[in-house]
Coordinates of C-alpha atoms (C1' of nucleotides) in Angstrom, one line a residue:
Chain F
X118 CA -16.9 106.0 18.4
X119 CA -18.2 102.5 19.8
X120 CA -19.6 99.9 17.4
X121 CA -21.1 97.0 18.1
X122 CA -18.3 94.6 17.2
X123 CA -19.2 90.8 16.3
X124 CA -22.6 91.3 15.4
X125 CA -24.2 90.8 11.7
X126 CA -26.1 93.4 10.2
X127 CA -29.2 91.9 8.0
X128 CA -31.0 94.2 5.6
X129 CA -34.8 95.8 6.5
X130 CA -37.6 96.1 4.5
X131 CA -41.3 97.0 4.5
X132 CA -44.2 95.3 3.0
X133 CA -47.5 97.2 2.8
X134 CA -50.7 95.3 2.5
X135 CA -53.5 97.7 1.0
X136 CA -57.1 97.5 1.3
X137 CA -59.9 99.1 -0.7
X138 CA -63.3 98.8 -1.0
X139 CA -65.2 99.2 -4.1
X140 CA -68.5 99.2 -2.8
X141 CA -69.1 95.3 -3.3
X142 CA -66.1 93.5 -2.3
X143 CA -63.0 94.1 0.0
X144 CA -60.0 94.4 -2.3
X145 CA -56.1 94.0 -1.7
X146 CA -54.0 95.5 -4.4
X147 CA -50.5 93.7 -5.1
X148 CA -47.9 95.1 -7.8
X149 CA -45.2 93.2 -10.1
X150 CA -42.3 93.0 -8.5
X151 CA -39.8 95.1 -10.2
X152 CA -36.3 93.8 -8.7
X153 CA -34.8 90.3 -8.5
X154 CA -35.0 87.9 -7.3
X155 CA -38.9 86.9 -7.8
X156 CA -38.9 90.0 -10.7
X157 CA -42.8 89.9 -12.5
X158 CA -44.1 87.8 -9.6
X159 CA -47.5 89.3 -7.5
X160 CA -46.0 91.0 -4.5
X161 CA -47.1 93.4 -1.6
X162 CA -45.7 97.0 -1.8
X163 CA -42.2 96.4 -0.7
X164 CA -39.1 98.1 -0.1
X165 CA -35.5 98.3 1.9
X166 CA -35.4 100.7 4.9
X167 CA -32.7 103.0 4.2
X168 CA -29.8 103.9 6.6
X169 CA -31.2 106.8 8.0
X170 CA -34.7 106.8 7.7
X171 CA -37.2 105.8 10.3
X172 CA -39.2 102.5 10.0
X173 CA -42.9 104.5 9.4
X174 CA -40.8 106.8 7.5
X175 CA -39.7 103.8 5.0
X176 CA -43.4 102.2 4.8
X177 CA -44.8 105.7 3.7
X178 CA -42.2 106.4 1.1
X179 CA -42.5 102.8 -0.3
X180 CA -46.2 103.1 -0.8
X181 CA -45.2 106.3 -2.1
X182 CA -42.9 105.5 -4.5
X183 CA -44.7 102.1 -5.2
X184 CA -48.6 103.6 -5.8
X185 CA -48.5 107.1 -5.5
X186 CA -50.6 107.0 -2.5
X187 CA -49.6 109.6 0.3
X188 CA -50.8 110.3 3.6
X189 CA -53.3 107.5 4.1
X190 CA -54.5 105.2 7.1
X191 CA -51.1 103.1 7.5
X192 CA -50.4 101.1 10.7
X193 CA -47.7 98.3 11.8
X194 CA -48.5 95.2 11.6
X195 CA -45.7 92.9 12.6
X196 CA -42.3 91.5 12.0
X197 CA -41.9 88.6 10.0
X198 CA -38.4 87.5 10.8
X199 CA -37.7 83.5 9.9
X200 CA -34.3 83.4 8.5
X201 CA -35.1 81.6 5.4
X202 CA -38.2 84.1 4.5
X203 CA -36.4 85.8 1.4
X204 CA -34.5 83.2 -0.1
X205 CA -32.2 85.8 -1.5
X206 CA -30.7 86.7 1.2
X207 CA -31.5 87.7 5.3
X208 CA -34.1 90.1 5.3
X209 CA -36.6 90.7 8.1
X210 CA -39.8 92.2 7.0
X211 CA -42.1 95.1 8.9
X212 CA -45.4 94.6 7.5
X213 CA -47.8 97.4 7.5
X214 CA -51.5 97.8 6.5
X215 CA -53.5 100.5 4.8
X216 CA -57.0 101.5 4.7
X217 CA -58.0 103.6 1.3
X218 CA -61.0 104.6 -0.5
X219 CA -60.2 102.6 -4.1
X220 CA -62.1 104.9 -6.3
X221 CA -60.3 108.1 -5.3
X222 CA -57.1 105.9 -6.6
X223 CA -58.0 103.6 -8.7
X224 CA -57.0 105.6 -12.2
X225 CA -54.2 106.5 -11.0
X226 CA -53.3 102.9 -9.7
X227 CA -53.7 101.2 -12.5
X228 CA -52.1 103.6 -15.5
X229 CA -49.3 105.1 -13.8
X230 CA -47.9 102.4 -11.0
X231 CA -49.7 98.7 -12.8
X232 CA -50.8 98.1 -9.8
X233 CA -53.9 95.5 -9.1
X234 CA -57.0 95.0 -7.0
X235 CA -57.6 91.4 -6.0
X236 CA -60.4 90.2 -4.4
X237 CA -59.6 88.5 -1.2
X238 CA -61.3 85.5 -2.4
X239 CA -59.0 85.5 -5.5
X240 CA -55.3 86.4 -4.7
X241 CA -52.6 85.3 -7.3
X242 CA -49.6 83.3 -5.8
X243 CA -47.5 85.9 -3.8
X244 CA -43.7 85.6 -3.2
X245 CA -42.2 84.7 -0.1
X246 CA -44.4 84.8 2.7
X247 CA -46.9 87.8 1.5
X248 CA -49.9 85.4 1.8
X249 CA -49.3 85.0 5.7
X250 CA -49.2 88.6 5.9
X251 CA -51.9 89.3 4.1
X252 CA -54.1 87.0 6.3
X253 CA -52.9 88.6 8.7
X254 CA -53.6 92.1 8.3
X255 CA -57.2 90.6 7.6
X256 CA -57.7 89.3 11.3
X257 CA -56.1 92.4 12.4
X258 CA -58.6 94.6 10.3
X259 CA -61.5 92.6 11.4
X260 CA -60.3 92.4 15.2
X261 CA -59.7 96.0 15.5
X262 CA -62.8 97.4 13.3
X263 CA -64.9 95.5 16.2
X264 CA -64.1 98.4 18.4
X265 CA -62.5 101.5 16.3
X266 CA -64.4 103.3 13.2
X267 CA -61.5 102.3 10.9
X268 CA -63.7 101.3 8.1
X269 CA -64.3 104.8 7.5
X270 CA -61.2 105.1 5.5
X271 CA -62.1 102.8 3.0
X272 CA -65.3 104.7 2.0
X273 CA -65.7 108.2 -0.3
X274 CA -66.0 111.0 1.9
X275 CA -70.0 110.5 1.0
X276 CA -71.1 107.9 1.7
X277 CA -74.7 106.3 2.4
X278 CA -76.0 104.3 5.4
X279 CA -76.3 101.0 3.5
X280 CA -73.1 101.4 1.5
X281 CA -71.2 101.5 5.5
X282 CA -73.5 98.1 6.1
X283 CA -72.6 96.7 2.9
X284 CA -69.1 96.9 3.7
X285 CA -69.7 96.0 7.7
X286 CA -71.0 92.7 6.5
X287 CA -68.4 92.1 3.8
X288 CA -65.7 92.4 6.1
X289 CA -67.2 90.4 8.7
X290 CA -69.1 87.8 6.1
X291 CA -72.1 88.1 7.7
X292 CA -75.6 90.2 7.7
X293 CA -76.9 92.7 10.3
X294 CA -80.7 93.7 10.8
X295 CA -80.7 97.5 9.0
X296 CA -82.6 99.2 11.5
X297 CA -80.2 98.1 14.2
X298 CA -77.4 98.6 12.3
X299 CA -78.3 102.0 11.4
X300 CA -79.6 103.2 14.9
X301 CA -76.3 101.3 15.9
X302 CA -74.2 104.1 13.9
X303 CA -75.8 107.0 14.2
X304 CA -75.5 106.7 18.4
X305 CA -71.9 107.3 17.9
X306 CA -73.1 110.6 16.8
X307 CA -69.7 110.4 14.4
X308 CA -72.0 110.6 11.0
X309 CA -73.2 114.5 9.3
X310 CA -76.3 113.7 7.6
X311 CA -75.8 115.4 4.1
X312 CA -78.7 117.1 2.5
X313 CA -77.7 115.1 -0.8
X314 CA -78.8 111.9 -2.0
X315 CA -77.4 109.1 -3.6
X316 CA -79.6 108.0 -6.6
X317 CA -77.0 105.2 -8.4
X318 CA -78.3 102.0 -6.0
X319 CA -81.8 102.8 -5.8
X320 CA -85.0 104.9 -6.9
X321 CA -85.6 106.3 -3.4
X322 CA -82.5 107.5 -3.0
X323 CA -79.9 107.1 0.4
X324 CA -78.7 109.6 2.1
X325 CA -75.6 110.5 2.1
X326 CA -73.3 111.4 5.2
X327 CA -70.2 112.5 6.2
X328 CA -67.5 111.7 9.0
X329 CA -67.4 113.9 11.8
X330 CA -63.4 114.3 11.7
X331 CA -63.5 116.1 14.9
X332 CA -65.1 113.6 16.6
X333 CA -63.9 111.0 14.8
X334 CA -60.7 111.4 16.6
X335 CA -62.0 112.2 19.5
X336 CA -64.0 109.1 19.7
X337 CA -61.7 106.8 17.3
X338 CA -61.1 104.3 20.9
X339 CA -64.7 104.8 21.7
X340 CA -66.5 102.6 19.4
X341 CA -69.4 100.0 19.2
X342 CA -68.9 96.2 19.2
X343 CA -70.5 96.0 15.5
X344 CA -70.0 92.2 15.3
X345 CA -72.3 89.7 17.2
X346 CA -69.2 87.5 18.7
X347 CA -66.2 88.8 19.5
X348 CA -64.7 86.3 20.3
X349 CA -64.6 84.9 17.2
X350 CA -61.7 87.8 16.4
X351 CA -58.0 87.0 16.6
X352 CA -55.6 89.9 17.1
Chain E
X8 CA -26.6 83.6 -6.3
X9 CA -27.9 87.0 -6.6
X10 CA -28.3 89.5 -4.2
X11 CA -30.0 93.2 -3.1
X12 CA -27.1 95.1 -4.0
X13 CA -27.0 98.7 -2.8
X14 CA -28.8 98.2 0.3
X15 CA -27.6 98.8 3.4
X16 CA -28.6 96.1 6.3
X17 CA -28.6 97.5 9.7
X18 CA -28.6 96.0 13.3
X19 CA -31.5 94.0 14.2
X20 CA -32.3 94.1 18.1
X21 CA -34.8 92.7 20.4
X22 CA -36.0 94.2 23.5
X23 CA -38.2 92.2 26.2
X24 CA -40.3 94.4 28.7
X25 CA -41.5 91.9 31.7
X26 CA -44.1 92.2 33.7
X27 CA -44.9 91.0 37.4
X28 CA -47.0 91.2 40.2
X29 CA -46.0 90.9 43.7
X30 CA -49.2 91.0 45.1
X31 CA -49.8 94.5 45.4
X32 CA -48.2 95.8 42.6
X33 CA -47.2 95.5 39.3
X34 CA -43.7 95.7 38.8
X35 CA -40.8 95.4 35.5
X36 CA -37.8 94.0 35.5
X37 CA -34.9 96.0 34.3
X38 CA -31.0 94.7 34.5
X39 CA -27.9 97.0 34.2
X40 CA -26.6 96.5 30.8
X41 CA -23.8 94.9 30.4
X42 CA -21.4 95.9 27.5
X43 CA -20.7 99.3 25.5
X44 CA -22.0 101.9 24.9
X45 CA -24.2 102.8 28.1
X46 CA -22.7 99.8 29.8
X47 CA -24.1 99.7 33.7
X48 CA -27.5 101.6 33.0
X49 CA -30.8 100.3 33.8
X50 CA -32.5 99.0 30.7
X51 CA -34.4 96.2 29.5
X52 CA -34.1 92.7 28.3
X53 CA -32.3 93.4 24.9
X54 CA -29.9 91.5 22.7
X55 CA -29.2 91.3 19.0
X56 CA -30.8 89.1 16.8
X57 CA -28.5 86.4 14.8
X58 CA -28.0 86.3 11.5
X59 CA -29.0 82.6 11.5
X60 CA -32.3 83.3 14.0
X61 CA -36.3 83.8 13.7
X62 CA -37.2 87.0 15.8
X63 CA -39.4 85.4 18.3
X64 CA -36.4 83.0 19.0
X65 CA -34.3 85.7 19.4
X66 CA -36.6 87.2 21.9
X67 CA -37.1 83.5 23.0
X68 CA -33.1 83.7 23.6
X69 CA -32.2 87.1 25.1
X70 CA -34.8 86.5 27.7
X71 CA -33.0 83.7 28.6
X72 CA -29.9 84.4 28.7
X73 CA -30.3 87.6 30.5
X74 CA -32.8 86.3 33.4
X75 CA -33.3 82.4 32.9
X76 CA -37.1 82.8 31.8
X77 CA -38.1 80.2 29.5
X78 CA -41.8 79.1 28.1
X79 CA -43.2 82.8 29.6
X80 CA -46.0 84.9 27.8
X81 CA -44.0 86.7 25.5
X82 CA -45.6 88.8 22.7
X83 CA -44.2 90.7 19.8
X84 CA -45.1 94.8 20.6
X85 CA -43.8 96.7 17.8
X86 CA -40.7 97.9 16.4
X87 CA -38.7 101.2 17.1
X88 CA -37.1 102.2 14.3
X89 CA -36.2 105.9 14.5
X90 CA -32.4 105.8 13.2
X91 CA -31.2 107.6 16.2
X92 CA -32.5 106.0 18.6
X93 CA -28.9 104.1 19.6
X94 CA -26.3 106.6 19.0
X95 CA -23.8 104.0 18.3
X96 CA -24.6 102.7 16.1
X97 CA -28.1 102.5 13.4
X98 CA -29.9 99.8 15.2
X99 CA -33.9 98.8 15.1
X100 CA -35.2 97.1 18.1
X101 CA -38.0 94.8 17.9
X102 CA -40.1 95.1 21.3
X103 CA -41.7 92.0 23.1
X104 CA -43.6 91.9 26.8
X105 CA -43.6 89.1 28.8
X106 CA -45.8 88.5 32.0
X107 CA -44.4 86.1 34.8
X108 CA -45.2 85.2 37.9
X109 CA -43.1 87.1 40.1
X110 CA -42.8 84.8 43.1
X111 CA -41.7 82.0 40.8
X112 CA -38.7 83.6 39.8
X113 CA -37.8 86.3 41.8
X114 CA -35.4 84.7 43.8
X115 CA -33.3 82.9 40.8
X116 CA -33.6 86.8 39.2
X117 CA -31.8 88.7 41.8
X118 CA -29.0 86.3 42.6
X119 CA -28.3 84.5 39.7
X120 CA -29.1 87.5 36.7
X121 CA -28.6 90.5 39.2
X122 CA -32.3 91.8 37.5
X123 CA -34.6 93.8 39.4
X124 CA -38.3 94.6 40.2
X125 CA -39.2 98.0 39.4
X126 CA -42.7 100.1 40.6
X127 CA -44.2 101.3 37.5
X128 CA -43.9 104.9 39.7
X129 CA -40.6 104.2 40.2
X130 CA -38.7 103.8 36.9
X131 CA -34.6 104.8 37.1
X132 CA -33.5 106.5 34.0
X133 CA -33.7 103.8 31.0
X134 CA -31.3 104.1 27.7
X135 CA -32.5 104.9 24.8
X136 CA -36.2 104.4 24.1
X137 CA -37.2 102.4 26.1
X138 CA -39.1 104.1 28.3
X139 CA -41.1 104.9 25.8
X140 CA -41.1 101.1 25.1
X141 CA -42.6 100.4 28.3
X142 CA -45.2 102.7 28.0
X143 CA -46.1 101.2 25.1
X144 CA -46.3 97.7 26.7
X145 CA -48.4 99.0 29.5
X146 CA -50.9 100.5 27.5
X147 CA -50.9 97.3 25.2
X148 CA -51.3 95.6 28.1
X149 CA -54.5 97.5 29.5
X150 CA -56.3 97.5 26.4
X151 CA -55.6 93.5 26.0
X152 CA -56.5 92.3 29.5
X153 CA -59.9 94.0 28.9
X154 CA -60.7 91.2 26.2
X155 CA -58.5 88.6 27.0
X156 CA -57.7 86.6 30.0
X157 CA -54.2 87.6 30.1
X158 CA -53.3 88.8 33.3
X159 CA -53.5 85.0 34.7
X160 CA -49.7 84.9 33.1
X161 CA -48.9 87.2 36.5
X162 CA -50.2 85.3 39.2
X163 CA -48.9 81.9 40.7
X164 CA -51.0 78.3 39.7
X165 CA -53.0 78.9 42.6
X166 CA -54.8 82.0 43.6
X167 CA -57.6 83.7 45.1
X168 CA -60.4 85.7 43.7
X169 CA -59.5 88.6 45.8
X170 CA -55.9 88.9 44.8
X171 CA -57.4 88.5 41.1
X172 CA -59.2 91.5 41.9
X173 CA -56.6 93.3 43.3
X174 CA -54.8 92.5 40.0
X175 CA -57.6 93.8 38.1
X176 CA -57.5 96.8 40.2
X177 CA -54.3 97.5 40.0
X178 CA -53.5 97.5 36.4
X179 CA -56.9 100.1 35.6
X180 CA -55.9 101.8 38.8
X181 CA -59.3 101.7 40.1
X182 CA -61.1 99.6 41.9
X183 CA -64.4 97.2 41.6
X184 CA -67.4 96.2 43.1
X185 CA -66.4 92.5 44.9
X186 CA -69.6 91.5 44.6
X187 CA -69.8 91.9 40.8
X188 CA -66.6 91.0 40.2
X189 CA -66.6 87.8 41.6
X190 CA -69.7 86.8 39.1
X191 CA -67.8 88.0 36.2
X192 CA -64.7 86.4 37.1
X193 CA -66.7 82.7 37.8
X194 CA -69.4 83.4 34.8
X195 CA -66.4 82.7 32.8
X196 CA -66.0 79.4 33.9
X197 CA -62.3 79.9 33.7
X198 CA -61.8 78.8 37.0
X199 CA -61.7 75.6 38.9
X200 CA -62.4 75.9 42.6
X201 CA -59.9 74.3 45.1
X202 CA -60.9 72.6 48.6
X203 CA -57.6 74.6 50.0
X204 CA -57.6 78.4 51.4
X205 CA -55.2 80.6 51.6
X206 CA -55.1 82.3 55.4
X207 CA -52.6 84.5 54.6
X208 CA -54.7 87.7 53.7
X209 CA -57.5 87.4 56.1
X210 CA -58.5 85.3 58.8
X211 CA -61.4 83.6 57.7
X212 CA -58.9 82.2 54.6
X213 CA -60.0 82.8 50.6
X214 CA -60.5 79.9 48.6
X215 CA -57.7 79.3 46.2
X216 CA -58.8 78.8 42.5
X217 CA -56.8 77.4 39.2
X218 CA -57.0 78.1 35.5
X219 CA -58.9 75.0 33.3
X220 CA -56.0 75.0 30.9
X221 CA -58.4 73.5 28.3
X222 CA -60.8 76.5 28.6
X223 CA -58.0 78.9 29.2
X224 CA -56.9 78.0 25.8
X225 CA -60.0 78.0 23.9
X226 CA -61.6 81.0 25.7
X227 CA -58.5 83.2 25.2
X228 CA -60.2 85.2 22.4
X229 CA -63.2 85.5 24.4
X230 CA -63.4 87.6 27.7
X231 CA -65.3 90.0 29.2
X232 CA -65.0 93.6 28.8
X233 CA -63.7 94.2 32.9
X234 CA -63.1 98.2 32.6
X235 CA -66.0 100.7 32.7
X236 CA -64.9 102.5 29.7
X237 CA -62.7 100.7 27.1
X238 CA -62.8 103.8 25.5
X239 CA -60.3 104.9 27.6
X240 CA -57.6 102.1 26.4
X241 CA -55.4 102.8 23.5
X242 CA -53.8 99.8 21.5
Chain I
dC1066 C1' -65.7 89.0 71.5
dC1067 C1' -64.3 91.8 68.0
dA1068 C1' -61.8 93.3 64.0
dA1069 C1' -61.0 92.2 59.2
dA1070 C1' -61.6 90.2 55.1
dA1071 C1' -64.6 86.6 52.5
dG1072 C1' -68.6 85.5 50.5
dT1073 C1' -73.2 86.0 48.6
dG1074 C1' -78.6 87.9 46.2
dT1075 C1' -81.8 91.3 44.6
dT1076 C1' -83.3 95.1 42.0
dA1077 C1' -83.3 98.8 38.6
dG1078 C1' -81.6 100.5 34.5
dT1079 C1' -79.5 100.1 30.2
dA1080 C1' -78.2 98.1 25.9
dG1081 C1' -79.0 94.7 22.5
dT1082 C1' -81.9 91.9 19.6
dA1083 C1' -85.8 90.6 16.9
dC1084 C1' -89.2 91.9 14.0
dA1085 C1' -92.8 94.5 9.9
dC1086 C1' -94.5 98.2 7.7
dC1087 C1' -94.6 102.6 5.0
dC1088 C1' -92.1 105.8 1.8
dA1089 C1' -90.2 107.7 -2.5
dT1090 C1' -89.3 107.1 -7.1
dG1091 C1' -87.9 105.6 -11.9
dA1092 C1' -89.2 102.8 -15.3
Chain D
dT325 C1' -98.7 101.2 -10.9
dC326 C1' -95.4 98.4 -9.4
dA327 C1' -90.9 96.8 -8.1
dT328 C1' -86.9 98.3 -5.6
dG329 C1' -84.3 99.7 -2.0
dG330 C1' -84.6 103.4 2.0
dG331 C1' -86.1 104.6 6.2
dT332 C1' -88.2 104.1 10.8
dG333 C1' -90.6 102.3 16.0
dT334 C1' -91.7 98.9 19.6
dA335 C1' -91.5 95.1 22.7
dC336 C1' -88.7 91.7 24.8
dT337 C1' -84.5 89.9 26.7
dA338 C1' -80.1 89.9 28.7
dC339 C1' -76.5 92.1 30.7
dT340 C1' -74.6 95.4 33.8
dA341 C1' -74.4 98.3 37.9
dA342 C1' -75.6 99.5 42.4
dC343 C1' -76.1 98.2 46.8
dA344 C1' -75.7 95.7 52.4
dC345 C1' -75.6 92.1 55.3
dT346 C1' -73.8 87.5 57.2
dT347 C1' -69.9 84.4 57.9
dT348 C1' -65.5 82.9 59.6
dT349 C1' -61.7 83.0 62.7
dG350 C1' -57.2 84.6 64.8
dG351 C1' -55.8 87.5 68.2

DNA sequence: CCAAAAGTGTTAGTAGTACACCCATGA
DNA sequence: TCATGGGTGTACTACTAACACTTTTGG
């Protein structure tokens, strides 16, 4: 059997950045890291890639093993390679990101795995360079939401018009016009009106609604520029 | 000094997919390997990353050792990690694309580096992955340039507005109004008219046009949407 | 003088934006 | 009955898409 002779092996891991959304704020939640170096310090979801496991593979069983969470919205986000990253020794870093709905997790989160929402506004000092990929994943969520209906998966599977605005204008810090906003979703014909209403936010009562899973695939590169400059948006 | 014991680090490749357009076509530039295993196949830029070496250097490096290509476009694509994917030996590859101007370098390419131009119809068998690799760049591609004034990287300083178009045309395989086009194109204000024309395409000559660097720069975020249906484009 | 490609303007339709009032209900 | 948030319609504007003729010039 060939090897590669002469060249140095350095180790793989996986960081996952995970999002929720409590109905007010955008959240990131961050564990204590339970290895050293760095041990007790506010860390992503991280892990080593093991020898024969695929890269996705690895990401899903850290979050896994890390928070419990299984078969959620989880994409690649980028390598962070500089050689001086992990003080502890070469290790390159796959970052992925995850989109969950926090109250379907957020028992669970907290009393079996210790793990912590943050708001964005009000993250702890991370280890290593976990900030940079967390600000990352942010311009990647907000570039990409502008023209796929990933937000989805951070709401309930109810959910009410002005609860998917609310969160529209937290992730993008800004306000949309309501009856645009509305008409602007229901076009996309990728919302079930529910016969339900949701009494908690208001006397009235909203609506609630479900995704159209069927369509939502179908249609999840067909989607509406929801913020007013795109430009704005780095990749 | 302590260490992650227990882990096993792996091989850490890079992989550069280039891009280039003759004029008529866009092409990718593939080299026969050249050391073990699959030694003389056609495959793509790739190399190992040193232990000592930030990723995008690495890319950086391997690019131009293997072809002489320095200060290109080159963008991090995504990693392939499935552990088979290199029967020699457990190896992830980190993928880049790079867009060139063809005519710049196509000469230094073929006698110096012994690379070659490739139709996108017309891809030889590739090791590994990395066809799959190129289709991944080519679809990252398409859904990019509709947003982003990226496909300037392909075409020389000067140029015309019809060979821009054909450009266009070429990489949605489809074709545009000239008409409409041509407004798009100069509503941008991307481009800086020249008193030269080129008579090679037609008798009555095209203007030849450059980038404004400055607005090239700060406009790269915002573009105009150039495809009918950016539905159609997946990341 | 004619073939071949460059260059240019107008109109119609569509999508986006701005804006204000009525509705339902619990307290 | 009133305060609170939910729900809806219309007019204006801006962009996009469709479309055809004139210009230049080398052969």
């Amino acid at each position: 059997m060939i090897k590669y002779l002469d060249q140095t092996p350095v180790l793989v891991a996986v960081d996952c950045i995970v999002f929720g959304f409590d109905g007010q704020d955008l959240k990131v939640l961050l564990i204590k890291r339970g290895f050293e170096s760095e041990r007790d310090r506010w860390s992503l979801m991280g892990g080593f890639v093991k020898f024969d496991e695929d890269i996705d593979q690895a990401a899903n069983r850290v979050l896994e093993q890390l928070t419990g969470l299984e078969g959620v919205y989880l994409e690649q986000l980028k390598v962070f390679g500089d050689p001086n990253r992990d003080p502890t020794e070469r290790t390159i870093s796959i970052s992925y990101f995850a989109l969950i709905d926090i109250h379907q997790y957020e028992k669970q989160l907290n009393d079996d795995y210790h793990a912590e929402w943050f708001l964005i506004k009000d993250i702890p000092q991370l280890i290593f360079d976990h900030q940079e990929m967390l600000n990352k994943a942010l311009r990647k969520i907000r570039y990409k939401a502008a023209f796929h209906p990933i937000l989805f998966e951070l709401l309930p599977e109810k959910f009410t018009i002005p609860q998917l605005q609310y969160l529209y204008e937290g992730i993008y810090d800004s306000t949309f016009d309501k009856r645009n906003f509305s008409r602007k979703i229901l076009s996309t014909k990728l919302l079930i009106k529910q016969l339900e209403k949701d009494k908690d936010s208001s006397k009235k009562g909203a609506f609630y609604y479900t995704l159209d899973k069927t369509r939502y695939i179908d249609k999840f590169q067909a989607f509406l520029n929801f913020i007013p400059n795109p430009e704005s948006l780095i990749d």
